[in-house]
mmCIF file of C-alpha atoms in Angstrom:
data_model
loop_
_atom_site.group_PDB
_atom_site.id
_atom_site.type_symbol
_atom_site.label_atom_id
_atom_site.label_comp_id
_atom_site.label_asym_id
_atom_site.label_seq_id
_atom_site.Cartn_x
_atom_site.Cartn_y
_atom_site.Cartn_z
ATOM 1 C CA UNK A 1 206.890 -36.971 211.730
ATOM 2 C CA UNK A 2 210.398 -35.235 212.337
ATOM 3 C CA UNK A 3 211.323 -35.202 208.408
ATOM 4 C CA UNK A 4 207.679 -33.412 208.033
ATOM 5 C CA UNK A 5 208.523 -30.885 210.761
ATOM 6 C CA UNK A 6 211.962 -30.219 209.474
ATOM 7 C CA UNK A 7 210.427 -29.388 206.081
ATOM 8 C CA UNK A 8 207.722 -26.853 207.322
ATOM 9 C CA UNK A 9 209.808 -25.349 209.769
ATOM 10 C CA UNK A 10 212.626 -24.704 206.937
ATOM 11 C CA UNK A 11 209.930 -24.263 204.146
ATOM 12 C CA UNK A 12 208.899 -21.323 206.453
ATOM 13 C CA UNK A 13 211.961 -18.998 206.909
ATOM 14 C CA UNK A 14 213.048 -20.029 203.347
ATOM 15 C CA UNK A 15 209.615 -18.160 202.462
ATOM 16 C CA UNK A 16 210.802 -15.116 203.555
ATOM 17 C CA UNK A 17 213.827 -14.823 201.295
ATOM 18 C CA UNK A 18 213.725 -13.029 197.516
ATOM 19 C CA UNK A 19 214.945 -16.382 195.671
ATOM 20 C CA UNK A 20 213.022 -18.880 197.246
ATOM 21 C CA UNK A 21 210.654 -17.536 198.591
ATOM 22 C CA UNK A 22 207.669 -18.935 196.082
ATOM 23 C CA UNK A 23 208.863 -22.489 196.039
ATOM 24 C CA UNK A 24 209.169 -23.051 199.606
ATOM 25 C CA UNK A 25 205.603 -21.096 199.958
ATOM 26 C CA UNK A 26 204.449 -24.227 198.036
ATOM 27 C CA UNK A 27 206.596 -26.552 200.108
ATOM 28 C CA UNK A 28 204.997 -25.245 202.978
ATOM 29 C CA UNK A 29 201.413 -25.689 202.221
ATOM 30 C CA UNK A 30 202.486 -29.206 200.865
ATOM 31 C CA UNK A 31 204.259 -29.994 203.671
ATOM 32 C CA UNK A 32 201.144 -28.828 205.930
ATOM 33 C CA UNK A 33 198.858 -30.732 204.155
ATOM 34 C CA UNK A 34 200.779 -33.964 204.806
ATOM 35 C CA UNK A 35 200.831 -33.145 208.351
ATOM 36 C CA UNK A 36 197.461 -33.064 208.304
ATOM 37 C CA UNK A 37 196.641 -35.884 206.455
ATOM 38 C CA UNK A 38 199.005 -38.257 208.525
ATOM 39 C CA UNK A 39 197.324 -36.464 211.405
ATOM 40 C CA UNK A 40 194.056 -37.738 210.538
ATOM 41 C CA UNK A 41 195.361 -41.165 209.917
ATOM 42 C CA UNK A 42 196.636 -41.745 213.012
ATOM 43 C CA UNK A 43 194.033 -39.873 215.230
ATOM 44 C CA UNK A 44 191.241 -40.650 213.144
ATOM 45 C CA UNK A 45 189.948 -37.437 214.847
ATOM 46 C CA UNK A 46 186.238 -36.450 214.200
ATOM 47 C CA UNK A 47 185.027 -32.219 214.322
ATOM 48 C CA UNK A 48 183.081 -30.958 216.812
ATOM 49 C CA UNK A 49 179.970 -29.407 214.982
ATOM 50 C CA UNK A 50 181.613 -25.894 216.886
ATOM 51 C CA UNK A 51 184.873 -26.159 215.030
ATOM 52 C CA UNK A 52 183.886 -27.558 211.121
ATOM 53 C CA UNK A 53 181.182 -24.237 211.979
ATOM 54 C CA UNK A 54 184.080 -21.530 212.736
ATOM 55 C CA UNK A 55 185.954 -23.431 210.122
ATOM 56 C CA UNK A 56 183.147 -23.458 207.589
ATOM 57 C CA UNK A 57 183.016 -19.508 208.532
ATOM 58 C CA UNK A 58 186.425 -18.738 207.760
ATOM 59 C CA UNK A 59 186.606 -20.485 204.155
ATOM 60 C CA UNK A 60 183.676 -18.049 203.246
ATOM 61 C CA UNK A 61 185.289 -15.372 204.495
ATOM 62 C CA UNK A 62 188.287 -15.906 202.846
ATOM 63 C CA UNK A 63 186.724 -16.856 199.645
ATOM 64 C CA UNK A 64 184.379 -13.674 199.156
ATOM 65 C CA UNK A 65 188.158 -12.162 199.900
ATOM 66 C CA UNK A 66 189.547 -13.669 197.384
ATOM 67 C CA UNK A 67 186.783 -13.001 195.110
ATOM 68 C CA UNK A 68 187.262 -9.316 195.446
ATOM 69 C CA UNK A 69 190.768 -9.025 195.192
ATOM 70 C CA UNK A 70 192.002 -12.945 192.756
ATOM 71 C CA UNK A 71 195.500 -13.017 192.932
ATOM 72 C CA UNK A 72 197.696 -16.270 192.931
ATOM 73 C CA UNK A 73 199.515 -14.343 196.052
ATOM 74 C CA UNK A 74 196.699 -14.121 197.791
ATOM 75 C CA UNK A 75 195.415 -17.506 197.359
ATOM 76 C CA UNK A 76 198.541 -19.241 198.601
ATOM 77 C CA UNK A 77 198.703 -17.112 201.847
ATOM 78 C CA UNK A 78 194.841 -17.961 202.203
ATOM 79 C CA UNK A 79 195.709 -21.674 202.078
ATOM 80 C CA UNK A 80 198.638 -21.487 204.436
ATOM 81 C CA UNK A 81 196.078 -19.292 206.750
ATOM 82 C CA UNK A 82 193.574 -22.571 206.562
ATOM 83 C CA UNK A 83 196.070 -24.795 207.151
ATOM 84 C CA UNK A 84 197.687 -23.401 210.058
ATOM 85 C CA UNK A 85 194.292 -23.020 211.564
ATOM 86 C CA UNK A 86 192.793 -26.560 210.678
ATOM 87 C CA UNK A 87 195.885 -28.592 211.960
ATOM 88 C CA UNK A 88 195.613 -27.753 215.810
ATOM 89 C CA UNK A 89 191.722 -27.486 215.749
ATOM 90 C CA UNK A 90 192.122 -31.272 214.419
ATOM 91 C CA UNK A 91 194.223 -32.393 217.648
ATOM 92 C CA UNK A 92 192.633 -29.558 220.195
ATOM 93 C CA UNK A 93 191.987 -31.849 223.274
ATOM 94 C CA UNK A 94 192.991 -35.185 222.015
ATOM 95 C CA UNK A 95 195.352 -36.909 224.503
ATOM 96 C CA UNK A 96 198.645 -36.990 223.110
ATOM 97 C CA UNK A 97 202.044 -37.847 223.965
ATOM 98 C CA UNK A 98 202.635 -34.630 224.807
ATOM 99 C CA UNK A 99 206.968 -34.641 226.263
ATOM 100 C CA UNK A 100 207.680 -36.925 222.895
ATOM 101 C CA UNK A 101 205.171 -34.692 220.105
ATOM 102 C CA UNK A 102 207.569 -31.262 221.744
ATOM 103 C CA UNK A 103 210.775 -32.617 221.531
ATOM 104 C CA UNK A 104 210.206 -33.967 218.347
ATOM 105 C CA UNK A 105 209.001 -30.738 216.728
ATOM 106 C CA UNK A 106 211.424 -28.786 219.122
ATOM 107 C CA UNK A 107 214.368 -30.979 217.575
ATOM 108 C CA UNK A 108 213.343 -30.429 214.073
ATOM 109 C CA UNK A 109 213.212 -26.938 214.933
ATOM 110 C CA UNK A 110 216.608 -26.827 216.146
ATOM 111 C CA UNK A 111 218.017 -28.447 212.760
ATOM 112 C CA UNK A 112 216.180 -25.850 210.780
ATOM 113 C CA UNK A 113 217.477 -22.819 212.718
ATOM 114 C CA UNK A 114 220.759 -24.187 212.579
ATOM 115 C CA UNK A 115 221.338 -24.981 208.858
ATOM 116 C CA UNK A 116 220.053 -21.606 207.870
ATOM 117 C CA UNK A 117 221.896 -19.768 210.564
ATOM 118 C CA UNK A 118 225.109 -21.881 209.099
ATOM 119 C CA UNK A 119 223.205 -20.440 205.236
ATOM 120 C CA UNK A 120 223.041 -16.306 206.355
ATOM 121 C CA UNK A 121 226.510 -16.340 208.337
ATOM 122 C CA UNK A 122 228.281 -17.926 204.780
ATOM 123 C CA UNK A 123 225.978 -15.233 202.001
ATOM 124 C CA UNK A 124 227.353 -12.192 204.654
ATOM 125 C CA UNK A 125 230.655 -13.155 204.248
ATOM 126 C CA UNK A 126 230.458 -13.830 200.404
ATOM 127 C CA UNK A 127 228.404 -11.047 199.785
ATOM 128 C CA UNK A 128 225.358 -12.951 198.778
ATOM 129 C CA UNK A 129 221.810 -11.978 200.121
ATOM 130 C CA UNK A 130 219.482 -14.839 201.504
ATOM 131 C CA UNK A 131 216.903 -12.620 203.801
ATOM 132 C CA UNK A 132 214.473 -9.832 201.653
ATOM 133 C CA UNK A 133 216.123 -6.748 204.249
ATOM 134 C CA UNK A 134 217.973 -6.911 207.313
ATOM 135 C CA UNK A 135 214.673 -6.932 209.282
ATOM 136 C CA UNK A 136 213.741 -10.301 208.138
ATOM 137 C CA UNK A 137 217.685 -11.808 208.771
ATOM 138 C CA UNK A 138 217.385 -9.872 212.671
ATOM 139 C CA UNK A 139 213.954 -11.874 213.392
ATOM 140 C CA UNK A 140 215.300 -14.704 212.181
ATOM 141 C CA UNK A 141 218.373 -14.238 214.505
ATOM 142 C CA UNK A 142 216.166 -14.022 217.238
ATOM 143 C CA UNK A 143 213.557 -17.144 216.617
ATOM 144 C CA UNK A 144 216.890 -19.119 216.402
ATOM 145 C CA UNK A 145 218.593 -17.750 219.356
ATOM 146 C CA UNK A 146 214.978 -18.260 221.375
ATOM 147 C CA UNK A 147 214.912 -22.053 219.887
ATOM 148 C CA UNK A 148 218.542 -22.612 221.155
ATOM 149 C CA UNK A 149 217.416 -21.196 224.661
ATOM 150 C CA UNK A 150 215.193 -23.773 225.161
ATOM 151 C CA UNK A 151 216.815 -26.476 223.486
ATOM 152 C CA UNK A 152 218.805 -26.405 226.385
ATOM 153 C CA UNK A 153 216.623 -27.930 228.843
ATOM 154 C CA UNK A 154 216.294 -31.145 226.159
ATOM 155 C CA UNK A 155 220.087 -31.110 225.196
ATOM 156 C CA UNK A 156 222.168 -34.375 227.468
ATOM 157 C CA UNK A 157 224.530 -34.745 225.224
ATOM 158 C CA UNK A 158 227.848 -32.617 224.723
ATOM 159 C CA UNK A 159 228.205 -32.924 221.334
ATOM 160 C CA UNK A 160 224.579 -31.325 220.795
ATOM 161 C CA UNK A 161 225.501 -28.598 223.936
ATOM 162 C CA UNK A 162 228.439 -28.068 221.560
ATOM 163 C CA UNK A 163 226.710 -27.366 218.292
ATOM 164 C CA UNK A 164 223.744 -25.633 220.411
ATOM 165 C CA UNK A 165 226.509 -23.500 221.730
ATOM 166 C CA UNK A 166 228.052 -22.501 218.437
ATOM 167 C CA UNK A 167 224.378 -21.876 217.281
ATOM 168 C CA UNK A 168 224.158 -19.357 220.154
ATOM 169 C CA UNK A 169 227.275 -17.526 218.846
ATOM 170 C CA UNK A 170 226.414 -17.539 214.977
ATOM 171 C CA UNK A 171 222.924 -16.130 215.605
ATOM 172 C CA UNK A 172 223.930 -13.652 218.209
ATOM 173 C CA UNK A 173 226.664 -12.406 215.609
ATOM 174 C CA UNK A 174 223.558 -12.552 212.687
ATOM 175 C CA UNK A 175 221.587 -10.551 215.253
ATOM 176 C CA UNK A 176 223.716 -7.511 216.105
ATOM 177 C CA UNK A 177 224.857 -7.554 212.100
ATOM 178 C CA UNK A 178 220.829 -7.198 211.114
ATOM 179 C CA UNK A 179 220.635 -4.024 212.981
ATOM 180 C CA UNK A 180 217.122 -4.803 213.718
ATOM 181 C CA UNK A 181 216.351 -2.889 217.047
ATOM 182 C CA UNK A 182 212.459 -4.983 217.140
ATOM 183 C CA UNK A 183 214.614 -8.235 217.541
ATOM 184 C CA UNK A 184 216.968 -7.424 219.580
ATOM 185 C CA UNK A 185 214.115 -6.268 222.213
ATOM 186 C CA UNK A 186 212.462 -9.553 221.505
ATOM 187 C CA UNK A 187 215.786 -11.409 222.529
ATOM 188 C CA UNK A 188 216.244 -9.150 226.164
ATOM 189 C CA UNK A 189 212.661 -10.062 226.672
ATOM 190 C CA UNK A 190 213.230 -13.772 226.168
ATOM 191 C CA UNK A 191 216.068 -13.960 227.870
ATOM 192 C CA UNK A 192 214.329 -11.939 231.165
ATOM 193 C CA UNK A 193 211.280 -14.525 230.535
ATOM 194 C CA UNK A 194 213.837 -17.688 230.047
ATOM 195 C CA UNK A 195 215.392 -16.647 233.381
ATOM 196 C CA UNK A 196 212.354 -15.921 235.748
ATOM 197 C CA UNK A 197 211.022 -19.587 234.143
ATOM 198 C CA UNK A 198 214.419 -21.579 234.989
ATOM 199 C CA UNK A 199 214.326 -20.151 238.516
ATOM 200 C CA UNK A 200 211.054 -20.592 239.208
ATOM 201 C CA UNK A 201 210.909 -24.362 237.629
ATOM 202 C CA UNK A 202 211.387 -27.092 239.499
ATOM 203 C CA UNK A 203 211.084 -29.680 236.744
ATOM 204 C CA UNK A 204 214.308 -29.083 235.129
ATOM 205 C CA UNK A 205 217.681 -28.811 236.871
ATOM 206 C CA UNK A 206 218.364 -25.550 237.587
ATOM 207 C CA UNK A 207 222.115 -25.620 238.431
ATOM 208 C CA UNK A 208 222.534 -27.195 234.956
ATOM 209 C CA UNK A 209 220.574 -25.296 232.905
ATOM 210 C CA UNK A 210 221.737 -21.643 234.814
ATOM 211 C CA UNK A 211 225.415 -23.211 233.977
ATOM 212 C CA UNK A 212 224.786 -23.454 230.644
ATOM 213 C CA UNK A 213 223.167 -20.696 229.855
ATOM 214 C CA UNK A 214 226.276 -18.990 231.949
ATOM 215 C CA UNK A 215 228.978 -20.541 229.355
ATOM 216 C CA UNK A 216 226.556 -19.948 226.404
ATOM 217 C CA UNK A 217 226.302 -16.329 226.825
ATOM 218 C CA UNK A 218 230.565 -16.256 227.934
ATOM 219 C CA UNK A 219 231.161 -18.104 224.394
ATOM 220 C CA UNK A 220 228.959 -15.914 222.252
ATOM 221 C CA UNK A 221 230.850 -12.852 223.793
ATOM 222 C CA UNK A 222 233.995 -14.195 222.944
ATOM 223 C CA UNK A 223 232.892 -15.960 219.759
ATOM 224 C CA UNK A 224 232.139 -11.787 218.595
ATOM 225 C CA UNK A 225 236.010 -11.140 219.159
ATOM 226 C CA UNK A 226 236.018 -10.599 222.578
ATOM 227 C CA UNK A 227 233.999 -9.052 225.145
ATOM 228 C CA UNK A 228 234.710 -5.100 223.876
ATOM 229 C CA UNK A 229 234.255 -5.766 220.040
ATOM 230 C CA UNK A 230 230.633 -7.281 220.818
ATOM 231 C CA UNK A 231 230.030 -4.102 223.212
ATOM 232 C CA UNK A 232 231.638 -2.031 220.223
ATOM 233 C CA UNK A 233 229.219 -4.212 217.426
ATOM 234 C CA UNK A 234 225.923 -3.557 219.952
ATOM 235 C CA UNK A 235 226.258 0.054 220.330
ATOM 236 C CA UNK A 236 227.344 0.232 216.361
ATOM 237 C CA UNK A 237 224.571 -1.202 214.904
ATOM 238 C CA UNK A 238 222.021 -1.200 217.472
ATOM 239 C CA UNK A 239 222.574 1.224 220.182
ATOM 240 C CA UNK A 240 223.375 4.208 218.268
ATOM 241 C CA UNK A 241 220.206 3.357 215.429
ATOM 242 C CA UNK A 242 218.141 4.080 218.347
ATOM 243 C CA UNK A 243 219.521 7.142 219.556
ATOM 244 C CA UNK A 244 219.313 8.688 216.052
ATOM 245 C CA UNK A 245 215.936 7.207 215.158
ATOM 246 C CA UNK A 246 214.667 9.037 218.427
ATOM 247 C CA UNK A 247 216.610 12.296 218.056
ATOM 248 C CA UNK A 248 214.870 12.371 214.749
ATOM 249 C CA UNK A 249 211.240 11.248 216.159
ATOM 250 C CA UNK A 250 211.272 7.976 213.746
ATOM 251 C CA UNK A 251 211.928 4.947 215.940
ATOM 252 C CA UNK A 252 208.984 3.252 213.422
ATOM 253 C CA UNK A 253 211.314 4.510 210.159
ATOM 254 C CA UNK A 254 208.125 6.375 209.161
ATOM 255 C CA UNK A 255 206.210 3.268 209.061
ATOM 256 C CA UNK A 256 203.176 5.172 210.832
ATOM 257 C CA UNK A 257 202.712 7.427 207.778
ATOM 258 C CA UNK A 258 201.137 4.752 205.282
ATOM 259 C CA UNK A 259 200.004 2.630 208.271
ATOM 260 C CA UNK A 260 197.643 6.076 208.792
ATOM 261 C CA UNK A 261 196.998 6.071 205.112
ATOM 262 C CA UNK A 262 196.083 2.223 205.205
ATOM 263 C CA UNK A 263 193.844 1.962 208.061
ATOM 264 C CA UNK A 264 191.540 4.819 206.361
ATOM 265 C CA UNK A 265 190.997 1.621 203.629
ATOM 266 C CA UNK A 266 189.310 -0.662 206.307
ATOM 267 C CA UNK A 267 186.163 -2.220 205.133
ATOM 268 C CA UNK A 268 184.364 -5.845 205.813
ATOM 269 C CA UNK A 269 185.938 -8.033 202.825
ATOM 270 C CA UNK A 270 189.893 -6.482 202.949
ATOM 271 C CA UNK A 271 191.451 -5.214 200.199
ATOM 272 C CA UNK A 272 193.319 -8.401 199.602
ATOM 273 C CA UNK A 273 197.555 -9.655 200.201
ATOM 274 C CA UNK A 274 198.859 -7.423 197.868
ATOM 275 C CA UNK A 275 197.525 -3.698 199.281
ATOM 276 C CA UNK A 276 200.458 -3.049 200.784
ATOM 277 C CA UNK A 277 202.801 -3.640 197.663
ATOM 278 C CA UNK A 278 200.616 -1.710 195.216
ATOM 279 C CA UNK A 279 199.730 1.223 196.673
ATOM 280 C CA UNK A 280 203.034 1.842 198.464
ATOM 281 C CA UNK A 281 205.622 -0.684 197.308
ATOM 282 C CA UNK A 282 206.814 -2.493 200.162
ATOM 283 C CA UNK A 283 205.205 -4.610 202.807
ATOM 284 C CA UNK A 284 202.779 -3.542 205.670
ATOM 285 C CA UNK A 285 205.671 -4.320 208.144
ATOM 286 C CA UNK A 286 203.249 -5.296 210.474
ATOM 287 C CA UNK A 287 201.347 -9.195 210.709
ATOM 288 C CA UNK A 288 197.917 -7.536 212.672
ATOM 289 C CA UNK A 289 197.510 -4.533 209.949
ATOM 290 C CA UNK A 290 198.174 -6.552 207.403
ATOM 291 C CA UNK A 291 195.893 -9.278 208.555
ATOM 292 C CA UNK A 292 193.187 -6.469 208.524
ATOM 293 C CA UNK A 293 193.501 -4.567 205.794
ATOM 294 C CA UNK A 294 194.267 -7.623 203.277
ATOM 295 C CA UNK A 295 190.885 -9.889 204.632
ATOM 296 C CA UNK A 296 188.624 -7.106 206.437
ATOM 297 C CA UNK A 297 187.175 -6.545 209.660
ATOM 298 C CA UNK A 298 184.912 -10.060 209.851
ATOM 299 C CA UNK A 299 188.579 -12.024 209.675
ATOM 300 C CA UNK A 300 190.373 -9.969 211.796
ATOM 301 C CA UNK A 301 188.220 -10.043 214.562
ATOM 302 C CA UNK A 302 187.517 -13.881 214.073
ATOM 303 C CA UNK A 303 191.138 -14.687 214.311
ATOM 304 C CA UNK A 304 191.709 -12.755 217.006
ATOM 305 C CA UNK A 305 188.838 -14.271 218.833
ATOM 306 C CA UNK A 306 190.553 -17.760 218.313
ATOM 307 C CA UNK A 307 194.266 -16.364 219.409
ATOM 308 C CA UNK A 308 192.844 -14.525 222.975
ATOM 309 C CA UNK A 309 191.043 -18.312 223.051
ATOM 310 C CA UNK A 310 193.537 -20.195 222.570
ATOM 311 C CA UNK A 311 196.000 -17.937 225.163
ATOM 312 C CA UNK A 312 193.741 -17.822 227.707
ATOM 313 C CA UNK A 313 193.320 -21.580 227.999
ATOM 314 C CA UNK A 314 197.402 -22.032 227.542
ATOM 315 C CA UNK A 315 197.461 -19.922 230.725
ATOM 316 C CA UNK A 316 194.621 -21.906 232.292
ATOM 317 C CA UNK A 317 195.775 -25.209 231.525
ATOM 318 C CA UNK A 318 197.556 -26.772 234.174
ATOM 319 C CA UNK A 319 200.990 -27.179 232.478
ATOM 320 C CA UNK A 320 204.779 -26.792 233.351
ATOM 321 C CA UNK A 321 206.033 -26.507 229.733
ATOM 322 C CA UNK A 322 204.613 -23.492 228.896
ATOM 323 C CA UNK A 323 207.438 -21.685 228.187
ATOM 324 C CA UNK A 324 208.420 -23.655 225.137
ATOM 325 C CA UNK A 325 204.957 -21.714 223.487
ATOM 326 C CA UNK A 326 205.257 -18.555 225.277
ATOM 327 C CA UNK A 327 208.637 -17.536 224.017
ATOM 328 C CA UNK A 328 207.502 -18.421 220.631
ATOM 329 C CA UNK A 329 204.787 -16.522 220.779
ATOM 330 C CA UNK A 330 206.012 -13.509 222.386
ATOM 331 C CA UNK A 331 208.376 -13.380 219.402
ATOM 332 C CA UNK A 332 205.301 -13.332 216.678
ATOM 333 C CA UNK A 333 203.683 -10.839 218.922
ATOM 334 C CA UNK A 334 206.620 -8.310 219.651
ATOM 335 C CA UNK A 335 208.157 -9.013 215.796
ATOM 336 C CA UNK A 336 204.965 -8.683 214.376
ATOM 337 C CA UNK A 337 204.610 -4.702 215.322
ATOM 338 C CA UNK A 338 207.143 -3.966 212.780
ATOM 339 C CA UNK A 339 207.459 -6.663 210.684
ATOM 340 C CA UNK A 340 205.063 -8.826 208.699
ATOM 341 C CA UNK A 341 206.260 -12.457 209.955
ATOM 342 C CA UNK A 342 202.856 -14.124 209.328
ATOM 343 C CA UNK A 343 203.598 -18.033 208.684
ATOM 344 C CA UNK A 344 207.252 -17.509 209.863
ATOM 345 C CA UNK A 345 209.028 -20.069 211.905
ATOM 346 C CA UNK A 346 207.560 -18.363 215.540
ATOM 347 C CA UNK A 347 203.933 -18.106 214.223
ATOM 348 C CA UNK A 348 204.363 -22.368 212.941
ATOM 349 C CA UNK A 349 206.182 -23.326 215.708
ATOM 350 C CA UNK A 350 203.314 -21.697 218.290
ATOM 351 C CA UNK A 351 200.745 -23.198 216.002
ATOM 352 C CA UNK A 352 202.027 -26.520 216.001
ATOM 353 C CA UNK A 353 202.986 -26.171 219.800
ATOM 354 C CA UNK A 354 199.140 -25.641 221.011
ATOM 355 C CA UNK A 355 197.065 -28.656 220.662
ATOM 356 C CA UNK A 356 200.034 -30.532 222.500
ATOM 357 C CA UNK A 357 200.442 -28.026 225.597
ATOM 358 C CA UNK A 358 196.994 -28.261 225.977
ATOM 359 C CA UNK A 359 196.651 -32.299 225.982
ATOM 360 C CA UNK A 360 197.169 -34.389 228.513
ATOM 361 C CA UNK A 361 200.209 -35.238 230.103
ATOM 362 C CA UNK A 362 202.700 -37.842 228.591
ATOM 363 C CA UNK A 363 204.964 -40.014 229.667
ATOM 364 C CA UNK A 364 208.136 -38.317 231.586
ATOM 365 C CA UNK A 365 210.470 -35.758 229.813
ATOM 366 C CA UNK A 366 213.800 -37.056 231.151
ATOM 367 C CA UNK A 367 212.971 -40.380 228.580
ATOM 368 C CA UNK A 368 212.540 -38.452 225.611
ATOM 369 C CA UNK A 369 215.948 -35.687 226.225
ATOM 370 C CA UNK A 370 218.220 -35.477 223.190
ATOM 371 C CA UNK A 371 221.986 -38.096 223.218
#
C-alpha cells in the first residue's frame, strides 16, 4: 500500500507543474483507482444505501456538468473529484489499524515531499522551472515543511532525523525563494498549531519532540547562510511584498477584480473547469470559487455539506492524532483563498487521512515509529 501512496502523493504535486502536469493527472486517477480497488479487496466493504445515494447524486451532478460544458479537462478533474470522494466514504467507520494505515501514508508522504523538494531546489539553481508560478512552488514549500513537522513525532532513527532535518532546511529555503506571502502565513500558523499540540499532548514525548523541533528550526537558519541572511531573505522576498502590496491596496494582486466578474456567472450546472482560463487567462486562484463557478451551486453546496460533516465529527471523535489531519487541512483551507490547490498533496493527504482518524483505535504507535 506504501508504493500506491507514494505514487498519488507524487502524482499530485507533479500535477501542478507545466510539463507534467497531464501525465501525472492520469497517474493520479490511476493510482486512485487502484487504491480503491485493493481497498475493496481487502475490506470487502458494502455502501450504506445513505452514501451509494449522495454518491449516486454527485455523478449526476457532475455529469449534467459535463454535459454543458465537454471538455477532456474537465472530465479528468471530475474523475479525480469522484475518486477522492468515493475512497474514504468506502472505509468511513470500518475498524482499521489506524497507528500502522497513518504512518504508512505519512511515510510515503515524507518520500514524496522530499524527492521533489530535492527536484525544485536543483531547476532554481539550473535555471529550469518545475512549479506553473512561484505560488504553486511556495505551497508546495509549505505542505512539505508541515509533513516534516509531524514526521517528527514518527522519526526514531537519526539517519531519518537527519534527512528530515535537511528537508526542513531545503523547503524553508524553497519557501522564502517563492515569495508566496499565503504560504508563508500557512507555515506561522502550523507552526503556532504544532506547538500548542506538542505541549498539550501527552502521548508523545515532549522533551524530544520540543528538542527537535529546537535544532530543526537552529539548522534551517543556518542552512540559509546564517541567521542575518535568512532575516535579510524574509524581509526581501516576503516582508517587503507585503508592505508594498498594502501601500498599494492589492494584498490579493487584483485577484478580487475577476473574482467580482466571476461570481456574477453563478448558476445551478457551473460553467465548467475551464471558465477561469477562457474568459480571463489564468486560473481562479482560489479552490472554493472555482469549485463553484466550474460545477454550480447544487455541487458546491453538496461538497461543502460533506467537508463541515466530515470536520465536525474529526472534532467529535475521540482521538489524540488529530493533528496529523488538521495541519493538512488548515493548509488546503488557508492556501486555497488564493490559490487553486484542489487535488494537491494537502487536499489527498486530508482525504486519505479521514476514514482512519475516525476508526477505531489500533494497536500502539510506539510499534509502528520509523528505524
Amino acid at each position: 500500500m506504501q508504493l500506491i501512496y507514494f505514487v498519488i502523493f507524487t502524482s499530485s504535486i507533479l500535477t501542478m507543474t507545466p510539463v507534467l502536469g497531464e501525465t501525472s493527472s492520469i497517474i493520479y486517477i490511476g493510482s486512485l483507482l487502484i487504491l480503491l480497488i485493493k481497498v475493496n479487496a481487502k475490506y470487502n466493504f458494502i455502501y450504506k444505501r445513505i452514501t451509494m445515494l449522495i454518491l449516486l447524486l454527485l455523478l449526476c451532478l457532475f455529469s449534467i456538468s459535463f454535459i454543458n460544458h465537454p471538455s477532456t479537462y474537465g472530465i479528468v478533474n471530475i474523475l479525480k473529484l469522484l475518486l477522492l470522494i468515493t475512497i474514504p466514504f468506502s472505509l468511513w467507520g470500518k475498524a482499521l489499524n489506524q497507528e500502522k494505515q497513518m504512518i504508512d501514508i505519512y511515510k510515503a508522504a515524507w518520500v514524496s515531499v522530499i524527492i521533489i523538494s530535492i527536484a525544485s531546489l536543483i531547476s532554481i539553481f539550473t535555471n529550469q522551472i518545475l512549479f506553473s508560478n512561484t505560488n504553486g512552488l511556495g505551497s508546495f514549500a509549505a505542505i512539505s515543511i508541515i509533513i516534516s513537522l509531524l514526521f517528527n513525532n514518527i522519526i526514531s532513527s537519526r539517519a531519518l532525523y537527519f534527512m528530515n532535518t535537511s528537508n526542513l532546511i531545503i523547503s524553508g529555503f524553497l519557501l522564502i525563494t517563492s515569495s508566496s506571502r499565503t504560504s508563508f502565513i500557512v507555515v506561522i500558523v502550523a507552526i503556532i498549531i504544532y506547538l500548542f499540540s506538542t505541549i498539550w499532548k501527552k502521548r508523545y514525548s515532549l522533551r524530544i519532540s520540543m528538542l527537535r523541533l529546537f535544532v530543526s528550526f537552529i539548522l534551517i537558519f543556518v542552512g540559509l547562510f546564517y541567521f542575518e541572511k535568512a532575516i535579510h531573505l524574509i524581509n526581501e522576498k516576503i516582508v517587503s511584498k507585503f508592505v508594498r502590496k498594502s501601500q498599494e491596496n492589492d494584498l490579493l494582486d487584483q485577484r478580487t477584480s475577476f473574482w467580482d466578474t466571476a461570481l456574477q456567472d453563478i448558476n445551478l450546472w457551473g460553467n465548467g473547469d475551464l471558465y477561469f482560463i477562457t474568459n480571463f487567462g489564468t486560473s481562479s486562484h482560489n479552490s472554493f470559487i472555482h469549485l463553484l463557478i466550474s460545477y454550480g451551486w447544487l455541487i458546491f453546496v453538496l461538497l461543502s455539506l460533506l467537508m463541515i460533516y466530515s470536520l465536525i465529527k474529526i472534532f467529535l471523535t475521540p482521538n489524540n492524532k488529530k493533528i496529523f489531519i488538521i495541519l493538512p487541512l488548515i493548509h488546503f483551507t488557508l492556501g486555497s483563498l488564493t490559490e487553486n490547490i484542489l487535488y494537491g498533496l494537502s487536499m489527498t493527504l486530508s482525504i486519505l487521512l479521514l476514514p482512519i482518524m475516525l476508526s477505531k483505535d489500533g494497536d500502539n504507535f510506539e510499534k509502528y515509529k520509523s528505524n
